[in-house]
PDB file of C-alpha atoms in Angstrom:
ATOM      1  CA  MET A 153      44.210  19.478 -11.433  1.00 54.00           C
ATOM      2  CA  ILE A 154      43.096  17.011  -8.602  1.00 73.00           C
ATOM      3  CA  LEU A 155      41.175  14.577 -10.747  1.00 76.00           C
ATOM      4  CA  GLU A 156      39.730  14.199 -14.519  1.00 81.00           C
ATOM      5  CA  VAL A 157      36.892  11.997 -14.836  1.00 80.00           C
ATOM      6  CA  THR A 158      33.811  11.663 -17.140  1.00 79.00           C
ATOM      7  CA  GLY A 159      30.230  12.958 -16.409  1.00 80.00           C
ATOM      8  CA  SER A 160      26.992  14.134 -17.687  1.00 82.00           C
ATOM      9  CA  VAL A 161      24.227  16.645 -16.976  1.00 83.00           C
ATOM     10  CA  VAL A 162      21.290  14.627 -14.989  1.00 82.00           C
ATOM     11  CA  ALA A 163      18.997  17.506 -14.184  1.00 84.00           C
ATOM     12  CA  SER A 164      18.289  21.051 -14.694  1.00 85.00           C
ATOM     13  CA  LEU A 165      16.129  23.805 -13.295  1.00 83.00           C
ATOM     14  CA  PRO A 166      15.179  26.769 -15.470  1.00 82.00           C
ATOM     15  CA  LYS A 167      13.919  29.805 -14.345  1.00 78.00           C
ATOM     16  CA  GLY A 168      10.347  30.202 -14.395  1.00 67.00           C
ATOM     17  CA  GLY A 169       7.238  31.226 -12.642  1.00 62.00           C
ATOM     18  CA  ARG A 170       5.733  27.779 -11.645  1.00 61.00           C
ATOM     19  CA  ALA A 171       6.910  25.847  -8.584  1.00 58.00           C
ATOM     20  CA  SER A 172      10.349  24.280  -9.204  1.00 58.00           C
ATOM     21  CA  GLU A 173       8.620  20.738  -8.712  1.00 63.00           C
ATOM     22  CA  GLY A 174       6.997  21.423 -12.124  1.00 67.00           C
ATOM     23  CA  ARG A 175       9.925  22.864 -13.895  1.00 78.00           C
ATOM     24  CA  TRP A 176      12.785  20.236 -13.213  1.00 81.00           C
ATOM     25  CA  GLN A 177      14.258  18.606 -16.514  1.00 85.00           C
ATOM     26  CA  PHE A 178      15.579  15.211 -16.545  1.00 86.00           C
ATOM     27  CA  SER A 179      18.152  13.533 -18.813  1.00 83.00           C
ATOM     28  CA  SER A 180      16.098  10.605 -19.153  1.00 85.00           C
ATOM     29  CA  PRO A 181      12.250   9.531 -19.062  1.00 88.00           C
ATOM     30  CA  GLU A 182      13.264   7.087 -16.440  1.00 87.00           C
ATOM     31  CA  LEU A 183      14.737   9.631 -13.914  1.00 86.00           C
ATOM     32  CA  LEU A 184      11.851  11.920 -14.620  1.00 87.00           C
ATOM     33  CA  ALA A 185       9.363   8.882 -13.738  1.00 88.00           C
ATOM     34  CA  ALA A 186      11.136   8.219 -10.770  1.00 88.00           C
ATOM     35  CA  TYR A 187      11.287  11.919  -9.537  1.00 87.00           C
ATOM     36  CA  VAL A 188       7.495  12.134 -10.163  1.00 88.00           C
ATOM     37  CA  GLU A 189       6.964   9.041  -8.366  1.00 91.00           C
ATOM     38  CA  TRP A 190       9.065  10.161  -5.410  1.00 90.00           C
ATOM     39  CA  GLN A 191       6.952  13.188  -5.037  1.00 88.00           C
ATOM     40  CA  LYS A 192       3.769  11.300  -5.164  1.00 92.00           C
ATOM     41  CA  SER A 193       5.557   9.089  -2.324  1.00 93.00           C
ATOM     42  CA  GLY A 194       5.773  12.230  -0.056  1.00 91.00           C
ATOM     43  CA  ALA A 195       2.225  13.005  -0.531  1.00 93.00           C
ATOM     44  CA  GLU A 196       1.099   9.591   0.526  1.00 95.00           C
ATOM     45  CA  VAL A 197       3.275   9.308   3.339  1.00 95.00           C
ATOM     46  CA  ALA A 198       1.988  12.563   4.557  1.00 96.00           C
ATOM     47  CA  PHE A 199      -1.708  11.441   4.111  1.00 96.00           C
ATOM     48  CA  THR A 200      -1.178   7.817   5.657  1.00 96.00           C
ATOM     49  CA  ARG A 201       0.781   9.728   8.929  1.00 96.00           C
ATOM     50  CA  LEU A 202      -2.457  11.810   9.199  1.00 96.00           C
ATOM     51  CA  GLN A 203      -4.684   8.963   9.041  1.00 96.00           C
ATOM     52  CA  LEU A 204      -2.675   7.102  11.582  1.00 96.00           C
ATOM     53  CA  ALA A 205      -2.807  10.060  14.138  1.00 96.00           C
ATOM     54  CA  THR A 206      -6.644  10.327  13.583  1.00 96.00           C
ATOM     55  CA  ALA A 207      -7.201   6.919  14.029  1.00 96.00           C
ATOM     56  CA  ARG A 208      -5.184   7.096  17.340  1.00 96.00           C
ATOM     57  CA  GLU A 209      -7.136   9.956  18.615  1.00 96.00           C
ATOM     58  CA  LEU A 210     -10.529   8.470  17.787  1.00 95.00           C
ATOM     59  CA  HIS A 211      -9.384   4.953  19.552  1.00 95.00           C
ATOM     60  CA  THR A 212      -8.714   6.828  22.677  1.00 95.00           C
ATOM     61  CA  THR A 213     -11.899   9.162  22.466  1.00 95.00           C
ATOM     62  CA  LYS A 214     -13.962   5.990  21.709  1.00 95.00           C
ATOM     63  CA  VAL A 215     -12.285   3.776  24.334  1.00 95.00           C
ATOM     64  CA  GLY A 216     -12.077   6.652  27.087  1.00 95.00           C
ATOM     65  CA  ALA A 217     -15.777   7.538  26.682  1.00 95.00           C
ATOM     66  CA  GLN A 218     -16.963   3.627  27.333  1.00 94.00           C
ATOM     67  CA  GLU A 219     -14.463   3.515  30.149  1.00 95.00           C
ATOM     68  CA  LYS A 220     -16.374   6.391  31.775  1.00 95.00           C
ATOM     69  CA  VAL A 221     -19.785   4.655  30.945  1.00 93.00           C
ATOM     70  CA  VAL A 222     -18.584   1.232  32.675  1.00 93.00           C
ATOM     71  CA  GLU A 223     -17.091   3.153  35.634  1.00 93.00           C
ATOM     72  CA  ARG A 224     -20.358   5.140  35.995  1.00 92.00           C
ATOM     73  CA  MET A 225     -22.486   1.871  35.889  1.00 91.00           C
ATOM     74  CA  SER A 226     -20.343  -0.047  38.018  1.00 92.00           C
ATOM     75  CA  LYS A 227     -21.215   2.637  40.847  1.00 90.00           C
ATOM     76  CA  LEU A 228     -24.897   1.951  39.713  1.00 89.00           C
ATOM     77  CA  VAL A 229     -24.616  -1.539  40.460  1.00 88.00           C
ATOM     78  CA  GLU A 230     -22.769  -1.192  43.886  1.00 87.00           C
ATOM     79  CA  ALA A 231     -25.672   0.996  44.719  1.00 86.00           C
ATOM     80  CA  GLY A 232     -28.271  -1.133  43.730  1.00 83.00           C
ATOM     81  CA  SER A 233     -30.066   0.861  40.977  1.00 83.00           C
ATOM     82  CA  ASP A 234     -28.794  -1.042  38.277  1.00 84.00           C
ATOM     83  CA  SER A 235     -28.380  -4.360  36.975  1.00 87.00           C
ATOM     84  CA  PRO A 236     -25.057  -6.494  36.651  1.00 89.00           C
ATOM     85  CA  ARG A 237     -26.274  -7.685  33.387  1.00 90.00           C
ATOM     86  CA  ASP A 238     -26.180  -4.032  31.782  1.00 89.00           C
ATOM     87  CA  LEU A 239     -22.815  -3.552  33.282  1.00 88.00           C
ATOM     88  CA  ALA A 240     -21.717  -6.835  31.749  1.00 92.00           C
ATOM     89  CA  PHE A 241     -23.173  -5.768  28.353  1.00 93.00           C
ATOM     90  CA  GLU A 242     -21.060  -2.379  28.549  1.00 91.00           C
ATOM     91  CA  ARG A 243     -18.043  -3.974  29.575  1.00 93.00           C
ATOM     92  CA  THR A 244     -18.582  -5.934  26.430  1.00 94.00           C
ATOM     93  CA  ASN A 245     -18.763  -2.986  24.427  1.00 93.00           C
ATOM     94  CA  LEU A 246     -15.757  -1.462  25.935  1.00 93.00           C
ATOM     95  CA  GLU A 247     -13.629  -4.672  24.888  1.00 95.00           C
ATOM     96  CA  GLN A 248     -15.364  -4.405  21.620  1.00 95.00           C
ATOM     97  CA  ALA A 249     -14.351  -0.760  21.398  1.00 94.00           C
ATOM     98  CA  LYS A 250     -10.675  -1.650  22.229  1.00 94.00           C
ATOM     99  CA  LEU A 251     -10.441  -4.376  19.656  1.00 96.00           C
ATOM    100  CA  GLU A 252     -11.857  -2.168  16.680  1.00 95.00           C
ATOM    101  CA  GLY A 253      -9.574   0.834  17.585  1.00 94.00           C
ATOM    102  CA  GLN A 254      -6.781  -1.646  17.664  1.00 96.00           C
ATOM    103  CA  LYS A 255      -7.436  -2.921  14.338  1.00 96.00           C
ATOM    104  CA  VAL A 256      -7.996   0.566  12.598  1.00 95.00           C
ATOM    105  CA  VAL A 257      -4.543   1.786  14.231  1.00 96.00           C
ATOM    106  CA  HIS A 258      -3.036  -1.449  12.951  1.00 97.00           C
ATOM    107  CA  GLU A 259      -4.234  -1.001   9.541  1.00 96.00           C
ATOM    108  CA  ALA A 260      -3.085   2.758   9.247  1.00 96.00           C
ATOM    109  CA  THR A 261       0.246   1.945  10.763  1.00 96.00           C
ATOM    110  CA  ALA A 262       0.811  -0.761   8.204  1.00 96.00           C
ATOM    111  CA  ALA A 263      -0.269   1.729   5.411  1.00 96.00           C
ATOM    112  CA  LEU A 264       1.991   4.244   6.862  1.00 96.00           C
ATOM    113  CA  ARG A 265       4.894   1.628   6.857  1.00 96.00           C
ATOM    114  CA  ALA A 266       4.047   0.694   3.472  1.00 96.00           C
ATOM    115  CA  ALA A 267       4.348   4.138   2.055  1.00 95.00           C
ATOM    116  CA  GLU A 268       7.470   4.787   3.664  1.00 95.00           C
ATOM    117  CA  ARG A 269       9.277   1.832   1.960  1.00 95.00           C
ATOM    118  CA  THR A 270       8.153   2.902  -1.321  1.00 94.00           C
ATOM    119  CA  GLN A 271       9.252   6.474  -0.709  1.00 93.00           C
ATOM    120  CA  ALA A 272      12.536   4.932   0.527  1.00 92.00           C
ATOM    121  CA  ALA A 273      12.775   2.817  -2.548  1.00 91.00           C
ATOM    122  CA  LEU A 274      12.330   5.293  -4.895  1.00 90.00           C
ATOM    123  CA  GLN A 275      14.658   7.643  -3.039  1.00 88.00           C
ATOM    124  CA  ARG A 276      17.283   5.016  -3.731  1.00 84.00           C
ATOM    125  CA  GLN A 277      16.621   4.775  -7.330  1.00 83.00           C
ATOM    126  CA  LEU A 278      17.436   8.541  -7.513  1.00 84.00           C
ATOM    127  CA  GLU A 279      20.466   8.277  -5.575  1.00 80.00           C
ATOM    128  CA  GLN A 280      21.784   5.639  -7.720  1.00 76.00           C
ATOM    129  CA  ALA A 281      21.566   7.703 -10.687  1.00 76.00           C
ATOM    130  CA  GLY A 282      23.632  10.266  -8.663  1.00 74.00           C
ATOM    131  CA  VAL A 283      20.728  12.622  -7.909  1.00 80.00           C
ATOM    132  CA  ASP A 284      20.003  13.679  -4.301  1.00 80.00           C
ATOM    133  CA  PRO A 285      16.123  14.401  -3.582  1.00 82.00           C
ATOM    134  CA  GLU A 286      17.240  16.939  -1.180  1.00 81.00           C
ATOM    135  CA  VAL A 287      19.214  18.630  -3.652  1.00 81.00           C
ATOM    136  CA  LEU A 288      16.553  18.668  -5.977  1.00 81.00           C
ATOM    137  CA  ARG A 289      13.975  19.987  -3.433  1.00 80.00           C
ATOM    138  CA  ASN A 290      16.624  22.978  -2.459  1.00 79.00           C
ATOM    139  CA  ALA A 291      18.259  24.003  -5.648  1.00 79.00           C
ATOM    140  CA  LYS A 292      18.022  27.448  -6.819  1.00 82.00           C
ATOM    141  CA  ALA A 293      16.346  28.297 -10.090  1.00 82.00           C
ATOM    142  CA  GLY A 294      18.799  28.497 -13.063  1.00 81.00           C
ATOM    143  CA  SER A 295      20.967  25.512 -11.640  1.00 82.00           C
ATOM    144  CA  ALA A 296      22.218  22.534 -13.626  1.00 83.00           C
ATOM    145  CA  LEU A 297      23.050  19.544 -11.783  1.00 83.00           C
ATOM    146  CA  LEU A 298      26.000  17.371 -13.132  1.00 85.00           C
ATOM    147  CA  VAL A 299      27.408  13.398 -12.130  1.00 83.00           C
ATOM    148  CA  ALA A 300      30.729  12.915 -12.401  1.00 82.00           C
ATOM    149  CA  ASP A 301      31.994   9.065 -12.282  1.00 83.00           C
ATOM    150  CA  VAL A 302      34.819   8.917 -10.067  1.00 82.00           C
ATOM    151  CA  PRO A 303      36.632   5.379 -10.143  1.00 82.00           C
ATOM    152  CA  GLU A 304      36.700   3.471  -7.064  1.00 76.00           C
ATOM    153  CA  SER A 305      40.422   3.522  -6.649  1.00 79.00           C
ATOM    154  CA  LYS A 306      40.066   7.294  -6.374  1.00 80.00           C
ATOM    155  CA  ILE A 307      37.500   7.883  -4.388  1.00 76.00           C
ATOM    156  CA  ALA A 308      39.701   9.368  -1.484  1.00 76.00           C
ATOM    157  CA  ARG A 309      40.058  12.041  -4.119  1.00 79.00           C
ATOM    158  CA  ALA A 310      36.789  13.146  -3.928  1.00 77.00           C
ATOM    159  CA  ARG A 311      35.651  15.690  -1.333  1.00 78.00           C
ATOM    160  CA  GLN A 312      32.121  17.729  -0.784  1.00 80.00           C
ATOM    161  CA  GLY A 313      32.707  21.374  -1.459  1.00 79.00           C
ATOM    162  CA  GLN A 314      35.362  20.916  -4.045  1.00 79.00           C
ATOM    163  CA  SER A 315      35.223  23.054  -6.879  1.00 82.00           C
ATOM    164  CA  SER A 316      34.742  21.441 -10.311  1.00 81.00           C
ATOM    165  CA  ARG A 317      35.468  22.306 -13.953  1.00 82.00           C
ATOM    166  CA  ALA A 318      33.471  20.889 -16.728  1.00 80.00           C
ATOM    167  CA  ARG A 319      33.891  20.926 -20.432  1.00 82.00           C
ATOM    168  CA  PHE A 320      31.363  19.761 -22.925  1.00 80.00           C
ATOM    169  CA  TYR A 321      31.621  18.866 -26.569  1.00 78.00           C
ATOM    170  CA  GLY A 322      28.624  20.866 -27.452  1.00 77.00           C
ATOM    171  CA  LEU A 323      30.358  23.949 -25.765  1.00 77.00           C
ATOM    172  CA  PRO A 324      34.119  24.130 -27.256  1.00 79.00           C
ATOM    173  CA  GLY A 325      36.572  25.909 -25.492  1.00 78.00           C
ATOM    174  CA  LYS A 326      34.151  26.730 -22.438  1.00 79.00           C
ATOM    175  CA  GLU A 327      34.831  25.420 -19.158  1.00 78.00           C
ATOM    176  CA  LEU A 328      32.057  25.598 -16.594  1.00 78.00           C
ATOM    177  CA  VAL A 329      32.788  25.893 -12.866  1.00 81.00           C
ATOM    178  CA  GLY A 330      30.669  24.214 -10.551  1.00 80.00           C
ATOM    179  CA  SER A 331      30.945  22.723  -6.945  1.00 80.00           C
ATOM    180  CA  VAL A 332      30.696  19.110  -5.355  1.00 83.00           C
ATOM    181  CA  ILE A 333      27.435  19.093  -3.301  1.00 78.00           C
ATOM    182  CA  ARG A 334      26.963  15.478  -2.613  1.00 78.00           C
ATOM    183  CA  ILE A 335      29.027  12.260  -3.016  1.00 78.00           C
ATOM    184  CA  SER A 336      27.030   8.836  -3.438  1.00 74.00           C
ATOM    185  CA  PRO A 337      27.311   6.611  -0.611  1.00 68.00           C
ATOM    186  CA  THR A 338      27.624   3.502  -2.876  1.00 68.00           C
ATOM    187  CA  VAL A 339      29.607   2.324  -5.724  1.00 69.00           C
ATOM    188  CA  THR A 340      27.945   1.341  -8.972  1.00 68.00           C
ATOM    189  CA  ARG A 341      28.165  -2.216  -9.362  1.00 65.00           C
ATOM    190  CA  ASP A 342      29.083  -2.472 -12.939  1.00 69.00           C
ATOM    191  CA  GLU A 343      31.689   0.588 -13.637  1.00 68.00           C
ATOM    192  CA  ARG A 344      32.829   0.295  -9.862  1.00 77.00           C
ATOM    193  CA  THR A 345      32.521   4.169  -9.763  1.00 77.00           C
ATOM    194  CA  LEU A 346      31.500   6.476  -7.340  1.00 76.00           C
ATOM    195  CA  ARG A 347      28.711   9.043  -8.485  1.00 78.00           C
ATOM    196  CA  VAL A 348      29.662  12.687  -7.227  1.00 79.00           C
ATOM    197  CA  LEU A 349      26.897  15.463  -7.780  1.00 77.00           C
ATOM    198  CA  VAL A 350      28.112  18.679  -9.055  1.00 81.00           C
ATOM    199  CA  VAL A 351      25.725  21.895  -9.021  1.00 80.00           C
ATOM    200  CA  ARG A 352      26.671  24.922 -11.257  1.00 79.00           C
ATOM    201  CA  GLU A 353      24.705  28.052 -12.078  1.00 78.00           C
ATOM    202  CA  ASP A 354      22.866  27.710 -15.385  1.00 71.00           C
ATOM    203  CA  SER A 355      20.840  30.912 -15.677  1.00 71.00           C
ATOM    204  CA  GLU A 356      21.386  31.051 -19.492  1.00 71.00           C
ATOM    205  CA  GLY A 357      20.211  27.565 -19.946  1.00 70.00           C
ATOM    206  CA  GLU A 358      23.560  26.352 -21.490  1.00 70.00           C
TER     207      GLU A 358
END
């Protein structure tokens, strides 16, 4: 045995017909709420990113069209078939189109950055609880996620891919085998422990 530490089950994914996002069961309402909000934030990031791309495309199209109007009218003014006043009016329209487009793109960019910051904050909240969102996204049905609390002084003994054996008071005499799938990048402030995420098969919902 390399190291004996305490830990707890933080989430489980029972088998079922629904998408995995709706089947996750968490150890606390707070963790569930953070996971739901993290999912929502992902959709918000995707939506605002699409809005930004659309705003940029519309800005480019509108400004390009107005530039062609100005170019065409400039030639007409040079040929004497149109008035400089009309050309000045169209140039003003071009500058206005640029300013309006820049404003819309700026607002869409700000909305995307805000959505990304929210998503990052929720992801950190999950990670601080020992749960990796990527692990949640890619876990197989019938899996359980456990968090082992490794003391700061023994961090060097924790390795990703290590085998893990867990014993529970509710399952006397039984050892459940899993493997270390992720090691938290930060140490908890109060207990000074490193949270190590372990995944194991739990097809019987033990």
